[in-house]
Amino acid sequence: MTDVALVCGKDGCIQSCKATGHAGFAAKGYDIVCAAVTVLLRTAMQVLDQTDGVTIQADATERGMLSFTVTQAALDKAERLICTADFLERGLQSLQSEYPQFVRLQKIVNE
């Protein structure tokens, strides 16, 4: 099972995302569910990393874990952070709906 925690502010801006565990849909290297989660998170990380005024800190030091935190963002980048949160939430919800025994999404909203 891959567990994903998506953390957003009450304004909808993404603050962090962390995926842990292997989906277990297929053998390592052939697992389409794991690959799909990885592609969603890496794409979101790359978009944020290439956005002026946004700084992220990523961690993939352990096998089966990928996380990132938005450490600094210019105020005028809120729309980009909201869109990234929406992108991840929709994509991960879709995977969870199609593969509920392999992906679990938890969205956390900080006050």
GROMACS .gro file of C-alpha atoms in nm:
model
  111
    1MET     CA    1   0.000   0.000   0.000
    2THR     CA    2   0.121   0.348  -0.083
    3ASP     CA    3   0.006   0.607   0.170
    4VAL     CA    4   0.008   0.969   0.058
    5ALA     CA    5  -0.033   1.266   0.291
    6LEU     CA    6  -0.114   1.590   0.109
    7VAL     CA    7  -0.090   1.893   0.339
    8CYS     CA    8  -0.246   2.225   0.240
    9GLY     CA    9  -0.321   2.550   0.414
   10LYS     CA   10  -0.679   2.659   0.465
   11ASP     CA   11  -0.624   2.883   0.162
   12GLY     CA   12  -0.571   2.569  -0.051
   13CYS     CA   13  -0.199   2.624  -0.105
   14ILE     CA   14   0.012   2.310  -0.095
   15GLN     CA   15   0.253   2.296   0.198
   16SER     CA   16   0.389   1.944   0.162
   17CYS     CA   17   0.329   1.598   0.024
   18LYS     CA   18   0.471   1.264   0.132
   19ALA     CA   19   0.425   0.919  -0.019
   20THR     CA   20   0.546   0.610   0.165
   21GLY     CA   21   0.536   0.241   0.090
   22HIS     CA   22   0.514   0.036  -0.226
   23ALA     CA   23   0.172  -0.011  -0.378
   24GLY     CA   24   0.214  -0.386  -0.420
   25PHE     CA   25   0.012  -0.402  -0.742
   26ALA     CA   26   0.299  -0.579  -0.921
   27ALA     CA   27   0.667  -0.661  -0.875
   28LYS     CA   28   0.907  -0.370  -0.824
   29GLY     CA   29   0.993  -0.218  -1.158
   30TYR     CA   30   0.660  -0.329  -1.307
   31ASP     CA   31   0.416  -0.164  -1.067
   32ILE     CA   32   0.198   0.080  -1.264
   33VAL     CA   33   0.034   0.214  -0.949
   34CYS     CA   34   0.367   0.300  -0.787
   35ALA     CA   35   0.481   0.454  -1.114
   36ALA     CA   36   0.166   0.666  -1.138
   37VAL     CA   37   0.207   0.803  -0.784
   38THR     CA   38   0.573   0.875  -0.852
   39VAL     CA   39   0.497   1.059  -1.178
   40LEU     CA   40   0.234   1.276  -1.009
   41LEU     CA   41   0.463   1.374  -0.722
   42ARG     CA   42   0.772   1.428  -0.937
   43THR     CA   43   0.579   1.641  -1.186
   44ALA     CA   44   0.439   1.857  -0.904
   45MET     CA   45   0.788   1.891  -0.755
   46GLN     CA   46   0.940   1.991  -1.089
   47VAL     CA   47   0.670   2.250  -1.159
   48LEU     CA   48   0.718   2.407  -0.816
   49ASP     CA   49   1.097   2.390  -0.835
   50GLN     CA   50   1.090   2.577  -1.168
   51THR     CA   51   0.855   2.847  -1.037
   52ASP     CA   52   1.024   3.174  -0.941
   53GLY     CA   53   0.936   3.271  -0.585
   54VAL     CA   54   0.879   2.912  -0.472
   55THR     CA   55   1.138   2.699  -0.296
   56ILE     CA   56   1.094   2.332  -0.220
   57GLN     CA   57   1.288   2.083  -0.016
   58ALA     CA   58   1.263   1.725  -0.143
   59ASP     CA   59   1.356   1.396   0.019
   60ALA     CA   60   1.384   1.057  -0.149
   61THR     CA   61   1.662   0.918   0.069
   62GLU     CA   62   1.474   0.599   0.155
   63ARG     CA   63   1.343   0.343  -0.088
   64GLY     CA   64   0.965   0.362  -0.103
   65MET     CA   65   0.947   0.722   0.017
   66LEU     CA   66   0.920   1.050  -0.169
   67SER     CA   67   0.833   1.379  -0.004
   68PHE     CA   68   0.863   1.750  -0.051
   69THR     CA   69   0.788   2.062   0.147
   70VAL     CA   70   0.725   2.412   0.019
   71THR     CA   71   0.969   2.609   0.230
   72GLN     CA   72   0.919   2.955   0.084
   73ALA     CA   73   0.672   3.109  -0.153
   74ALA     CA   74   0.616   3.460  -0.277
   75LEU     CA   75   0.265   3.584  -0.199
   76ASP     CA   76   0.186   3.624  -0.569
   77LYS     CA   77   0.242   3.248  -0.624
   78ALA     CA   78  -0.067   3.134  -0.429
   79GLU     CA   79  -0.258   3.046  -0.746
   80ARG     CA   80   0.027   2.820  -0.861
   81LEU     CA   81   0.038   2.648  -0.519
   82ILE     CA   82  -0.340   2.597  -0.522
   83CYS     CA   83  -0.332   2.453  -0.875
   84THR     CA   84  -0.051   2.215  -0.778
   85ALA     CA   85  -0.249   2.098  -0.475
   86ASP     CA   86  -0.557   2.045  -0.694
   87PHE     CA   87  -0.350   1.856  -0.953
   88LEU     CA   88  -0.214   1.618  -0.690
   89GLU     CA   89  -0.544   1.573  -0.510
   90ARG     CA   90  -0.739   1.494  -0.829
   91GLY     CA   91  -0.472   1.260  -0.964
   92LEU     CA   92  -0.426   1.074  -0.637
   93GLN     CA   93  -0.804   1.052  -0.578
   94SER     CA   94  -0.838   0.898  -0.921
   95LEU     CA   95  -0.574   0.637  -0.841
   96GLN     CA   96  -0.733   0.569  -0.503
   97SER     CA   97  -1.073   0.518  -0.666
   98GLU     CA   98  -0.935   0.280  -0.928
   99TYR     CA   99  -0.691   0.098  -0.698
  100PRO     CA  100  -0.829   0.137  -0.344
  101GLN     CA  101  -0.632  -0.157  -0.205
  102PHE     CA  102  -0.304  -0.007  -0.330
  103VAL     CA  103  -0.326   0.373  -0.275
  104ARG     CA  104  -0.459   0.569   0.022
  105LEU     CA  105  -0.474   0.950   0.014
  106GLN     CA  106  -0.508   1.160   0.326
  107LYS     CA  107  -0.558   1.533   0.278
  108ILE     CA  108  -0.467   1.743   0.579
  109VAL     CA  109  -0.573   2.106   0.602
  110ASN     CA  110  -0.370   2.322   0.839
  111GLU     CA  111  -0.546   2.612   1.002
   0.00000   0.00000   0.00000
